[in-house]
C-alpha positions in Angstrom: 36.7 -1.2 33.5 35.4 1.3 30.8 35.2 -1.7 28.4 33.9 -4.0 31.0 31.4 -1.9 31.5 30.7 -1.4 27.5 29.9 -5.2 28.2 27.8 -5.4 30.4 25.6 -2.5 29.0 25.1 -3.8 25.9 24.4 -7.5 27.6 21.9 -5.1 29.8 20.3 -3.5 26.5 20.5 -7.5 23.8 18.5 -8.7 26.9 15.9 -6.4 26.8 15.5 -5.7 23.2 15.2 -9.7 23.6 12.7 -10.2 25.8 10.2 -7.9 24.1 10.4 -10.8 21.7 7.5 -13.5 20.9 9.1 -17.1 21.1 7.8 -19.9 19.7 7.4 -22.4 23.3 6.0 -25.6 22.1 3.9 -27.8 24.6 5.3 -31.0 23.0 8.9 -32.4 24.6 12.1 -32.2 22.3 14.2 -33.9 23.9 16.0 -37.1 21.9 14.5 -39.3 24.4 11.1 -37.7 25.0 12.1 -37.4 19.8 13.0 -41.4 20.5 9.6 -42.4 22.2 7.6 -40.9 20.2 9.1 -42.8 17.7 8.8 -45.6 18.9 4.4 -45.1 19.5 4.2 -43.6 16.2 3.7 -46.6 14.1 0.8 -47.3 16.3 -0.3 -43.5 15.4 -3.3 -42.6 12.8 -2.7 -39.7 10.7 -4.2 -36.6 10.3 -4.7 -33.9 8.1 -4.8 -30.2 8.9 -5.3 -26.9 7.4 -3.8 -23.8 7.6 -5.4 -20.4 5.9 -3.5 -17.0 6.8 -1.6 -14.1 5.2 2.3 -13.3 4.4 3.6 -10.0 4.8 6.2 -9.3 2.0 7.4 -6.0 3.0 10.5 -4.4 1.5 10.5 -1.0 1.6 10.3 1.5 3.9 11.6 2.0 7.9 10.6 -1.7 9.0 11.1 -4.2 6.1 11.2 -7.7 6.7 12.7 -8.6 3.2 16.3 -7.4 2.8 18.8 -7.9 0.1 21.8 -10.1 1.3 23.1 -10.9 -3.1 23.4 -11.0 -6.2 25.1 -12.1 -8.8 27.0 -9.5 -11.3 24.6 -10.3 -13.8 21.5 -9.9 -12.0 21.2 -5.8 -12.7 21.1 -6.9 -15.9 18.5 -9.8 -15.6 15.4 -9.8 -17.0 14.2 -11.6 -13.5 16.0 -10.6 -11.2 18.1 -14.2 -11.8 20.6 -14.8 -9.3 19.9 -12.0 -5.9 18.6 -13.8 -3.2 16.7 -12.0 0.1 16.6 -13.1 3.1 12.8 -12.7 5.0 11.3 -12.7 8.4 7.4 -11.7 7.3 4.7 -11.9 9.6 2.2 -14.8 9.6 -1.5 -13.5 10.0 -4.6 -14.0 10.7 -6.8 -11.6 7.9 -4.7 -9.6 5.2 -5.1 -6.5 6.7 -1.6 -5.1 7.7 -3.6 -5.1 11.7 -4.9 -8.5 11.8 -3.4 -10.6 14.5 0.1 -12.4 13.9 0.0 -15.6 14.5 3.9 -16.5 13.2 6.6 -15.6 11.2 7.9 -16.1 7.5 11.2 -17.2 8.0 13.7 -17.9 5.3 15.8 -17.7 2.1 14.5 -16.5 -0.9 16.4 -16.5 -5.0 15.7 -15.5 -8.0 16.0 -19.1 -9.7 15.1 -18.5 -13.0 16.5 -17.4 -16.2 13.2 -17.3 -18.5 10.6 -16.2 -16.0 10.1 -14.6 -12.8 10.0 -17.3 -10.3 11.5 -18.6 -6.7 13.3 -20.7 -5.2 11.3 -20.5 -1.6 12.8 -22.4 0.8 11.9 -21.0 4.3 9.9 -22.2 8.1 6.6 -21.3 8.9 6.9 -20.7 12.8 3.5 -20.6 14.7 4.1 -18.3 17.7 0.7 -17.7 18.7 -2.5 -20.4 18.9 -3.2 -23.2 18.2 0.1 -24.6 16.7 2.1 -22.6 19.0 5.8 -23.6 18.7 5.8 -25.6 15.7 6.7 -25.3 12.4 5.9 -26.3 8.8 8.8 -26.5 6.1 8.1 -24.9 3.3 10.9 -25.6 0.1 10.0 -24.9 -4.0 9.4 -23.1 -7.1 6.9 -20.0 -6.5 6.4 -18.6 -10.4 4.7 -15.1 -8.7 2.7 -13.8 -12.1 1.3 -16.9 -11.8 -2.4 -16.5 -9.8 -2.2 -19.8 -8.1 1.0 -21.3 -6.7 1.8 -24.8 -5.7 4.9 -25.4 -3.2 5.7 -28.6 -1.4 5.7 -29.0 2.6 8.3 -30.9 2.6 8.8 -31.0 7.2 7.4 -30.0 10.6 8.6 -29.9 14.1 6.3 -30.1 17.1 2.4 -30.7 16.2 3.8 -31.1 13.1 7.1 -33.7 13.3 6.9 -35.6 9.7 4.9 -32.8 8.3 4.1 -33.1 4.3 1.8 -31.2 2.2 1.2 -28.3 0.0 1.4 -25.1 0.6 -1.1 -22.5 -2.3 0.1 -19.7 -2.3 -2.3 -16.6 -4.1 -1.3 -13.4 -3.9 -3.3 -10.6 -2.3 -2.5 -7.7 -2.8 0.8 -6.6 -3.9 1.8 -2.3 -4.4 4.2 -0.5 -6.7 6.8 -0.9 -4.2 7.4 -3.5 -4.1 5.0 -5.0 -0.3 2.9 -8.2 -1.2 0.5 -9.5 1.8 0.7 -13.5 0.2 -3.1 -15.6 0.9 -2.2 -19.2 2.2 -4.1 -22.3 2.0 -2.0 -25.3 3.4 -2.9 -28.5 3.8 -0.4 -31.2 6.1 -0.4 -35.1 6.7 0.3 -35.1 10.2 0.8 -37.6 13.0 
């Protein structure tokens, strides 16, 4: 009986925690039939171009990091480029660079140091929009981020919700880099979608 009570208590706590997390809710039907109908209408659809501007808050230090290391090769500690290290992240996307700026979504994914010769990341991210006009929609980024360059161009390879079949380009520029490694990165994204 004590074990059952512990399980019920755990489930109750989990429900309370999960109910406080903002979720992305897409207002576009997502069932298999709805997607099939959407594709049937696609031949008559005109492509749209959408431009997005937001800031990415990558917090690696302190009590509540949003990017954490998950693996590294044995040789990573000897690499000047951190080659072989992997991190998972769930970074805030905001309207402005300020820490208290309005949150519009999250950048969720995995990044890995992928170069022996320069500090360059392989980024596999979803921009998950949780507020505003694109709430419930996502954009998928998969590309190389040479983080020490002023501007970095990475491909948008897909999306969901209003961004179904999206393709485009994300341009990143570091806005702020703290001594502890925390970074605020400005993103300009241009996507073609239907």
